[in-house]
Coordinates of C-alpha atoms and ligand atoms in Angstrom, one line a residue:
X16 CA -25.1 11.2 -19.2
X17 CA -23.7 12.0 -16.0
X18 CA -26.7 14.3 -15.3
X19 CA -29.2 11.3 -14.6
X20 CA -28.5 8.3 -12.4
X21 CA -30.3 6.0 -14.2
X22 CA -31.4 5.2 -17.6
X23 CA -33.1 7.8 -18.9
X24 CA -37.2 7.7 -19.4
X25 CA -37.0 8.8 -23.1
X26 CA -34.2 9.7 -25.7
X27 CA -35.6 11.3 -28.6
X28 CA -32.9 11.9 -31.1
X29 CA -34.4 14.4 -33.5
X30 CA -33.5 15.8 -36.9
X31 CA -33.2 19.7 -37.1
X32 CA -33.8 21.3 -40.6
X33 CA -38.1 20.5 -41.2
X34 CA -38.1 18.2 -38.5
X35 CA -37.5 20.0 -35.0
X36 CA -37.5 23.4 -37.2
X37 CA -39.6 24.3 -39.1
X38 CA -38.6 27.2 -41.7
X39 CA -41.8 27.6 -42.9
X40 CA -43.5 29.1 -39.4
X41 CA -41.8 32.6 -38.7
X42 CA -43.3 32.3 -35.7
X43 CA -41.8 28.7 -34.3
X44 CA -45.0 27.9 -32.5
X45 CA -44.6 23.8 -32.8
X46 CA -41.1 24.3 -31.6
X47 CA -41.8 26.5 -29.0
X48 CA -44.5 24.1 -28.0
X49 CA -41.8 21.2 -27.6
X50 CA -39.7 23.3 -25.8
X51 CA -42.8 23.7 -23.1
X52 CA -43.4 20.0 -22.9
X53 CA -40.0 18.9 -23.1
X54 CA -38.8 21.4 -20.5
X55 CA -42.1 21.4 -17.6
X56 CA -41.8 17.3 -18.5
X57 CA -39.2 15.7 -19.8
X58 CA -35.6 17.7 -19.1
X59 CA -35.0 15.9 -15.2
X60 CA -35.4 12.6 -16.5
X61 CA -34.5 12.2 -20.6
X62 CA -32.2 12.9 -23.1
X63 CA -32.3 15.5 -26.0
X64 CA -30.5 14.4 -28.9
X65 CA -30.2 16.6 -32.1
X66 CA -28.9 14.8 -35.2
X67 CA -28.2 17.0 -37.9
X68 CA -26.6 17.1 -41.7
X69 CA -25.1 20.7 -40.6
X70 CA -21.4 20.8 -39.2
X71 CA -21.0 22.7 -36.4
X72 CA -20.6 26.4 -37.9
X73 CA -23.9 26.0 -39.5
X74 CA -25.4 24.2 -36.5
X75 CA -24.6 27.3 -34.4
X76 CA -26.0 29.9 -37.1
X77 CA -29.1 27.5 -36.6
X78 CA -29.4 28.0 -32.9
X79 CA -29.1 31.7 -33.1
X80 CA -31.8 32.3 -34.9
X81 CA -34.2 30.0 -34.2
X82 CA -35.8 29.1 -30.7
X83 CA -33.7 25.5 -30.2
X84 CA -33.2 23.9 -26.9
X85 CA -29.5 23.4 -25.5
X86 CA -29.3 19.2 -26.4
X87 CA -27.5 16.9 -23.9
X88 CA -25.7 15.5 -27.1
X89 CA -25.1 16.2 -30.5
X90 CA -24.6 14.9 -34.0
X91 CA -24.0 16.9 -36.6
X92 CA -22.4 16.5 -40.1
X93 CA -24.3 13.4 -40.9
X94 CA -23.5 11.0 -37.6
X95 CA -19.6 11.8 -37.9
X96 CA -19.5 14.0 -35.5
X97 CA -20.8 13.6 -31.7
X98 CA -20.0 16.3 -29.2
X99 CA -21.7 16.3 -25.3
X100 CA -23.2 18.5 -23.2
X101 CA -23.4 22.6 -23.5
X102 CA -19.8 22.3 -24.0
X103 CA -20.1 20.4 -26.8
X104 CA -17.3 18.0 -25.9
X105 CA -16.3 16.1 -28.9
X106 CA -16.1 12.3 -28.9
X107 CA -12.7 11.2 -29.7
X108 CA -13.6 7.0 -30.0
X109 CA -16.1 7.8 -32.7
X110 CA -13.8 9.9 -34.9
X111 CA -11.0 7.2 -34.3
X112 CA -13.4 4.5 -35.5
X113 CA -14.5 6.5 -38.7
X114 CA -11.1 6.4 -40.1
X115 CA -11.1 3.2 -40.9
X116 CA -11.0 2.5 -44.8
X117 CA -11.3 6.1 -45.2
X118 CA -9.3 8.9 -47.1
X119 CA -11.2 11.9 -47.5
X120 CA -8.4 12.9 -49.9
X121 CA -8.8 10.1 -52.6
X122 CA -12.4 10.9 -52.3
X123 CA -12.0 14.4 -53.1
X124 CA -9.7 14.1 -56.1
X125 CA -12.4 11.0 -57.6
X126 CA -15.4 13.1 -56.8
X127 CA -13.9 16.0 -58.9
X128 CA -13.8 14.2 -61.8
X129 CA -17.8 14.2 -62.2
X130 CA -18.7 17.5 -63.4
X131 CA -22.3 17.0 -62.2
X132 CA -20.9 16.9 -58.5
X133 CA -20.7 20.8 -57.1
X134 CA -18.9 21.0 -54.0
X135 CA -20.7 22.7 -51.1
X136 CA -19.0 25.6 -48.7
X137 CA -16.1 25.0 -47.3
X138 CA -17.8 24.7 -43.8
X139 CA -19.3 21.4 -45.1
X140 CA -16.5 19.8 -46.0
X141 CA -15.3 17.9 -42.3
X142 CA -12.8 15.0 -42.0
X143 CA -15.4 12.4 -42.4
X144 CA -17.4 13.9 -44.3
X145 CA -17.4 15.0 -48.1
X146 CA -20.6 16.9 -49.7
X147 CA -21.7 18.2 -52.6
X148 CA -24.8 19.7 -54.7
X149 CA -26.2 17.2 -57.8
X150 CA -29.3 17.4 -59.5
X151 CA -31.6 14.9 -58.7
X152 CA -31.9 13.5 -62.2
X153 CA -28.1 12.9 -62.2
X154 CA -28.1 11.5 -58.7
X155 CA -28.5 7.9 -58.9
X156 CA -26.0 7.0 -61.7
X157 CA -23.3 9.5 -60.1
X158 CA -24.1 7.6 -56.8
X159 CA -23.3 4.1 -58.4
X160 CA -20.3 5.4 -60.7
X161 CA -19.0 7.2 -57.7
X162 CA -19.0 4.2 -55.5
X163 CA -17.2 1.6 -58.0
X164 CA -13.9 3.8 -58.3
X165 CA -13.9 4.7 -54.8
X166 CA -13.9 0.9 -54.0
X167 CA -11.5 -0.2 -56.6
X168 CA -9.1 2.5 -54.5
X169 CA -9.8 -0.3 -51.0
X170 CA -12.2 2.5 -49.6
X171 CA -15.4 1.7 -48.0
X172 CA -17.7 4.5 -48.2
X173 CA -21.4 5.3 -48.1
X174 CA -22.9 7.9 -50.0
X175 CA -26.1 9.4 -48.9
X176 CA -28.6 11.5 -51.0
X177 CA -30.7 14.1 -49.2
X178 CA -33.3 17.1 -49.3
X179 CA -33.3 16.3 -53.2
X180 CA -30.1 17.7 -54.0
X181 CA -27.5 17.1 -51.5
X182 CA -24.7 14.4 -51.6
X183 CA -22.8 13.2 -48.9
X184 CA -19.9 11.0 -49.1
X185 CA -19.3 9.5 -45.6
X186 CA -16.9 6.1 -44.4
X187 CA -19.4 3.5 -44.3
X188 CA -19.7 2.9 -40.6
X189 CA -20.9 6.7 -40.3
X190 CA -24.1 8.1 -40.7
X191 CA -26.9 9.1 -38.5
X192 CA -28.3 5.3 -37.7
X193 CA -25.3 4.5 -37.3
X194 CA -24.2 7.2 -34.5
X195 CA -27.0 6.6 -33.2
X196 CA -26.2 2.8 -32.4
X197 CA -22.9 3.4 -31.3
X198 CA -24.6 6.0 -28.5
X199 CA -26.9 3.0 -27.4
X200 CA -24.1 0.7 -27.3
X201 CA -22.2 3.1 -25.0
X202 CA -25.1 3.4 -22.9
X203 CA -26.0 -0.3 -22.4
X204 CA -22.2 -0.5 -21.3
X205 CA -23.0 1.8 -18.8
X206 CA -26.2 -0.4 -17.4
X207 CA -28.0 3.1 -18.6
X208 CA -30.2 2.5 -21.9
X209 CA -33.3 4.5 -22.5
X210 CA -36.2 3.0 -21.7
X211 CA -37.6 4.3 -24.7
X212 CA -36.1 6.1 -27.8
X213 CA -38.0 8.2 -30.4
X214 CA -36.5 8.7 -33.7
X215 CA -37.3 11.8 -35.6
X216 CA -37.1 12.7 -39.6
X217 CA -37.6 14.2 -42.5
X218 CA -35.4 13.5 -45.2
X219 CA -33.1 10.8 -46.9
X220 CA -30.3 10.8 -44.5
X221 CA -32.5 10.3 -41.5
X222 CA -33.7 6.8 -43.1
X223 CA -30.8 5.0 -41.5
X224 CA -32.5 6.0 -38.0
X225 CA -35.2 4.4 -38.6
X226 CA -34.1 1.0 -39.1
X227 CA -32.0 0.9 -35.7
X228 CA -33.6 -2.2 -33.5
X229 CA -35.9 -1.4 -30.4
X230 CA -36.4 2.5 -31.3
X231 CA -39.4 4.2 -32.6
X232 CA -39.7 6.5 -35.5
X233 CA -41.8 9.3 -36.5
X234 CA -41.3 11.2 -40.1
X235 CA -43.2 14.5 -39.7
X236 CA -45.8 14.9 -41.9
X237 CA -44.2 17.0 -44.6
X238 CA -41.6 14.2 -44.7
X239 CA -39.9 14.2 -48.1
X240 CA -40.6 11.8 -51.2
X241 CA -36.9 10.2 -50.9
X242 CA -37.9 9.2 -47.4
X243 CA -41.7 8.1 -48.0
X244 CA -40.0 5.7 -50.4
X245 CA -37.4 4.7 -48.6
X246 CA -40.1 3.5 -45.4
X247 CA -42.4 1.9 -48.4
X248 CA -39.2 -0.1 -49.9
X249 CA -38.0 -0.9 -46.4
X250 CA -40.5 -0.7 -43.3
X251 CA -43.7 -0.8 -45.0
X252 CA -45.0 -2.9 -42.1
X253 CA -43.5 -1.9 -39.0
X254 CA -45.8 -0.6 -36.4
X255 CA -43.0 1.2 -34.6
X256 CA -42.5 3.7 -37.3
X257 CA -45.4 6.3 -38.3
X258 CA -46.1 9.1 -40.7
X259 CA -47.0 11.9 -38.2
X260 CA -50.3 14.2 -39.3
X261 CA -48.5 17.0 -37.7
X262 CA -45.6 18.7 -39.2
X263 CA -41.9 19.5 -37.8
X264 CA -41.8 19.5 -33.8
X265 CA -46.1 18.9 -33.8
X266 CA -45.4 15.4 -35.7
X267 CA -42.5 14.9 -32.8
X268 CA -45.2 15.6 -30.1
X269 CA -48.1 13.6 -31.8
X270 CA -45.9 10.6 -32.2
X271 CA -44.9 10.9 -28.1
X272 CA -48.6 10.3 -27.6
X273 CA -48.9 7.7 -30.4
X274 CA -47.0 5.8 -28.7
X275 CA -47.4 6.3 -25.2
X276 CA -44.0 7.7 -24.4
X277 CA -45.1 9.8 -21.5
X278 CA -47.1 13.2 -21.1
X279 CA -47.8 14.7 -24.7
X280 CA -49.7 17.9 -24.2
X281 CA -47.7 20.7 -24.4
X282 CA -48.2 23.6 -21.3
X283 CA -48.5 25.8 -24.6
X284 CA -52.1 23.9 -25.4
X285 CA -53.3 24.2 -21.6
X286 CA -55.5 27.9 -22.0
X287 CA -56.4 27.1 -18.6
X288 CA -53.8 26.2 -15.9
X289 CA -55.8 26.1 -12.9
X290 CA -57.6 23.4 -14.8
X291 CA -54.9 21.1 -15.3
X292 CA -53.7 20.1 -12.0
X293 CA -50.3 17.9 -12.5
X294 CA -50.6 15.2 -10.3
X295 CA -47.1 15.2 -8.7
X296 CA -45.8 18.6 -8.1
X297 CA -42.3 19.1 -10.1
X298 CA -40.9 22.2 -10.3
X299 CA -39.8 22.6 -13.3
X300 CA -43.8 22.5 -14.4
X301 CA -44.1 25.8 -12.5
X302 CA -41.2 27.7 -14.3
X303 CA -42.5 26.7 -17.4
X304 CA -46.3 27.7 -16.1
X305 CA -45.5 30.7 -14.9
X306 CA -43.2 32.2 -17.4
X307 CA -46.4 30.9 -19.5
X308 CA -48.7 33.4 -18.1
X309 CA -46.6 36.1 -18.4
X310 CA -46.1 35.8 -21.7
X311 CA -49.9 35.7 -22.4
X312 CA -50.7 38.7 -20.1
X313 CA -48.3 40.9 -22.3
X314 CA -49.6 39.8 -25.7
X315 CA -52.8 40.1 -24.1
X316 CA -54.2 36.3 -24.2
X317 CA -55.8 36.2 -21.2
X318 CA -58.3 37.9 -19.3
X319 CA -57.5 41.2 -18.2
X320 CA -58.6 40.6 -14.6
X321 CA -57.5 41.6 -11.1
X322 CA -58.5 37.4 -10.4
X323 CA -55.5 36.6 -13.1
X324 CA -53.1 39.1 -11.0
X325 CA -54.2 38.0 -7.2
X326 CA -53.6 34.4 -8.8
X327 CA -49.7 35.0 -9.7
X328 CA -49.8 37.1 -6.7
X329 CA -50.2 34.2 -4.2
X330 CA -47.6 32.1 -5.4
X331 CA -45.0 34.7 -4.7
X332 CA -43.8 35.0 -0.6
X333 CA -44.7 38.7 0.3
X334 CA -41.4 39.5 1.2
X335 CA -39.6 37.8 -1.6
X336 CA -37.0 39.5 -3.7
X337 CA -36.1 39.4 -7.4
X338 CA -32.4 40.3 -8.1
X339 CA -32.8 41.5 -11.9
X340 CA -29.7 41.1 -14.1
X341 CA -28.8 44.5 -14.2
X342 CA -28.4 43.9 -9.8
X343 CA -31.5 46.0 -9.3
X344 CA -33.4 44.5 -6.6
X345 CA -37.1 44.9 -6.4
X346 CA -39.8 42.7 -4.2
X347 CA -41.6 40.0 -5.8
X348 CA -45.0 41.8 -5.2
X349 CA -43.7 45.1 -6.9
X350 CA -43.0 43.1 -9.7
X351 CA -46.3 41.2 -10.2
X352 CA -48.1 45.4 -9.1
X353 CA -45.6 46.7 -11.9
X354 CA -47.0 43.6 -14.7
X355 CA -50.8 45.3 -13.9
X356 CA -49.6 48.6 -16.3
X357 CA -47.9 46.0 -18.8
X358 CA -51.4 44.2 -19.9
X359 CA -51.6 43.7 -23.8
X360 CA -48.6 45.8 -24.3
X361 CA -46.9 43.8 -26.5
X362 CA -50.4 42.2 -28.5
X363 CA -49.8 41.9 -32.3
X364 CA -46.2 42.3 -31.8
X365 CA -43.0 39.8 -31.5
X366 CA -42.9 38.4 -28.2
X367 CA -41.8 35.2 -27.0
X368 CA -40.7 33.6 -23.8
X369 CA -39.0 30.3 -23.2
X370 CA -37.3 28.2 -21.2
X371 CA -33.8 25.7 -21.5
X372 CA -31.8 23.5 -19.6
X373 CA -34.3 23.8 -16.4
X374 CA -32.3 21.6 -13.7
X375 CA -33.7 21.2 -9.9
X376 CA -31.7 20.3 -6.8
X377 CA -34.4 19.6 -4.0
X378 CA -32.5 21.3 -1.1
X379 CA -34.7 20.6 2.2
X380 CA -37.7 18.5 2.9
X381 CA -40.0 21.3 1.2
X382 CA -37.4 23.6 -0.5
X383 CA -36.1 23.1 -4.3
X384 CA -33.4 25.0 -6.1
X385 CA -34.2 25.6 -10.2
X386 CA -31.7 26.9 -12.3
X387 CA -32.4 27.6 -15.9
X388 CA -32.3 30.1 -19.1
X389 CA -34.5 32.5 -19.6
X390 CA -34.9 33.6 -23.0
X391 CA -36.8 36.8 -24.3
X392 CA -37.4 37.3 -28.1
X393 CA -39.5 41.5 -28.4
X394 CA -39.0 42.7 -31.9
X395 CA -36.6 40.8 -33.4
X396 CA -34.3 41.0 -30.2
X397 CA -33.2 38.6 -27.9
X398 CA -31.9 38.6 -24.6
X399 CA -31.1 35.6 -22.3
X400 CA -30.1 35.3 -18.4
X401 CA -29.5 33.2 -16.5
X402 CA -32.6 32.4 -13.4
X403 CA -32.2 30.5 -9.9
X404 CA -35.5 30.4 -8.4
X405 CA -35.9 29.1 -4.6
X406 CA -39.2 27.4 -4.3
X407 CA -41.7 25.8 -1.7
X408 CA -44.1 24.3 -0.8
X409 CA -44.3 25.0 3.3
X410 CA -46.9 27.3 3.7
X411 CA -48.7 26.7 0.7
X412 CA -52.1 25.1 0.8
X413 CA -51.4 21.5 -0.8
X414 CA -53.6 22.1 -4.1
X415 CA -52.0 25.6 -5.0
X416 CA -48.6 24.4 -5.3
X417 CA -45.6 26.2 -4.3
X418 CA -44.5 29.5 -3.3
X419 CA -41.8 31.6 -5.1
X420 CA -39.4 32.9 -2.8
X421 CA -36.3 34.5 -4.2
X422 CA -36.0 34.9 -8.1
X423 CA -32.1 35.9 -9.0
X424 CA -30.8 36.9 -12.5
X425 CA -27.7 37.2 -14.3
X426 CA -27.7 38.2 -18.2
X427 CA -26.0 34.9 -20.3
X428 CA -22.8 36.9 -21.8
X429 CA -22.2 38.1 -18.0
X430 CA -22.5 42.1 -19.4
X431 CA -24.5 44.2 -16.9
X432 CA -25.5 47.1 -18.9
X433 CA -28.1 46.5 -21.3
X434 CA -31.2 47.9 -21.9
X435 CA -33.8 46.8 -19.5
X436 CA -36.8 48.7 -20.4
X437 CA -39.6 46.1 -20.5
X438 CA -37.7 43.4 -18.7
X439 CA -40.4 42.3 -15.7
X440 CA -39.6 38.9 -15.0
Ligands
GLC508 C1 -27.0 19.8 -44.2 C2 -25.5 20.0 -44.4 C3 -25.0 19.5 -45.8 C4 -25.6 18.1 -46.1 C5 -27.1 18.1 -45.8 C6 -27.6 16.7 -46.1 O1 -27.7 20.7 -45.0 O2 -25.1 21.4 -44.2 O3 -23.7 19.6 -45.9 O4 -25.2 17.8 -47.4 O5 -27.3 18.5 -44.5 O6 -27.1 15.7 -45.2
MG509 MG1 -34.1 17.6 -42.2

């Protein structure tokens, strides 16, 4: 992508539904924890890639409730559909490619004629992509009968059998492995492959990921039958694929450090942060840190300590201002004075911080620009804005880091009226 010079360090192209979300956790915490590590460690220098069974109306209900990164690309509707960046610009060569031996509406008026085949919503029915519900009992023998008279009408199609009860019928060069490929293709054309790509799954359309050359693979740990069988038919033996311990986005993390893809401990599992000294200073760390400890001082995680206060205290320049979205200004130091009343106030309830799309321009020898979103989730409501921090490191003592200088905020949806109570940082 036109964001990194080179090739990027790592490309993990992840599932969504049970793989980077996990439904089961109301409270997100493994996502939230990738988000951490791929955001303090990752977002300068790799690529996010969500590949996902859900077209793009369900992929956006997705993202509004759950705590999801922005992706630099993504697939959705089973790999026939790539869009990039936060635009989500679509790409036109794939969908040309896809139409070969395909007509979605022969395969509409064939698939009708099974009454075990229910269609699903309208929103999952794209132009390469055809889906329906079937039990799993029927699955196999629809599958096979399905196939034979769409061939004997010259179309090549694959059909795909997910999540134990959902049928996709795609044109046969589709699919997620497949979209995949084509996106490493492009980038080797561009003297920019990964150096490393991590594959990420749960269920039978995420098979076809795992048996693209020169990635590797994790299926999370509550991976589902259809693909445990799948890897025992197919990869039994490959060392590059494993079977995570962890579930959802924990599997994705354990399997960064399984395989030695770079850092693998989430800021979220540091209790300690003057304990874990990073060994080159990158500034995209200290957002993540600091927003961090703020979020544990209001749940009331840490130590309720002048020390704790002093500490955040000296990483802000005395007479440093933060522009608040609303265009209230207020210093820096007021701020971190006004957080003292604010200990534990929001223990045992919803409250959530995190961080996306944290980008850095280094503007002078010892000055860096960071720009990112802010996101707040307190009691079931969420508010974003939009941050530019200036930070550096003249004046501060080598092993303390750098100094916050000017913090300015804008909310995401460009309104300036809403509610701020509660809103310190
Ligand atoms: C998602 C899509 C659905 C598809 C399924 C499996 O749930 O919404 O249309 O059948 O993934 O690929
Ligand atoms: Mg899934």
């Amino acid at each position: 992508m036109d964001r990194l010079n080179g090739s990027p360090r790592l490309m993990i192209v992840s599932d969504l539904d049970h793989t980077m979300v996990d439904h089961h956790d109301p409270e997100n915490l493994s996502l939230l924890k990738f988000n951490a590590l791929w955001e303090a460690d990752y977002r300068h220098d790799s690529l996010l890639v969500f590949s996902t069974g859900r077209s793009p109306t369900l992929y956006k209900q997705l993202r509004k409730e759950k705590p999801m990164l922005t992706p630099d690309i993504t697939i959705m509707s089973v790999g026939t559909e790539i869009t990039y960046g936060d635009s989500m610009v679509p790409d036109d060569g794939w969908e040309q490619f896809l139409n070969q031996k395909w007509d979605k509406n022969i395969v509409v008026e064939e698939a009708s004629k099974f009454p075990e085949l229910t269609f699903q919503s309208d929103t999952e029915q794209r132009p390469h992509k055809v889906s329906f519900y079937v039990e799993k009992g029927k699955a196999q023998e629809v599958m096979k009968a399905l196939s034979e008279r769409l061939k004997k009408h010259g179309l090549d199609v694959k059909i795909i059998y997910s999540g134990g009860m959902d049928l996709d019928i795609l044109p046969q060069g589709a699919g997620k492995g497949q979209a995949l490929a084509y996106l490493l293709k492009k980038f080797k054309a561009e003297g920019k492959p990964p150096k490393n790509t991590l594959a990420c799954g749960d269920s039978g359309n995420d098979a076809e990921l795992f048996s693209i050359p020169d990635v590797h693979g994790v299926m999370v740990a509550n991976a589902m039958e259809e693909l445990l069988h799948w890897h025992a038919e197919n990869a039994k033996n490959n060392p590059h694929i494993i079977h995570a311990t962890e579930r959802c986005a924990g599997g994705i993390i354990e399997a960064i450090g399984h395989f030695k893809l770079g850092p693998s401990v989430s800021p979220r599992d540091v209790k300690d942060f003057s304990e874990c000294k990073v060994e080159h200073f990158h500034p995209g760390h200290e957002v993540v840190k600091f927003y961090l400890c703020y979020e544990r001082w209001r749940r009331g995680e840490v130590e309720n300590s002048q020390h704790f206060l002093q500490n955040l205290k000296a990483v802000f320049y005395p007479s440093g201002i933060l522009v608040h979205p609303s265009g209230v200004e207020c210093s820096l130091h007021s701020c971190i004075d006004a957080m003292g009343s604010c200990y534990g106030d929001k223990q045992g309830k919803q409250f959530r911080i995190w961080t996306d799309r944290v980008s850095c321009a280094q503007i002078g020898s010892d000055i860096w620009l960071v720009k990112f979103d802010k996101w707040e989730l307190s009691d079931e409501k969420r508010q974003g804005c939009l941050s530019t921090v200036l930070l550096s490191t003249k004046g501060s003592t080598s092993s303390e880091g750098p100094i916050w200088m000017h913090v300015h905020q804008t909310w995401s949806d460009g309104s300036g009226l809403k509610d701020q109570t509660g809103w310190l940082f």
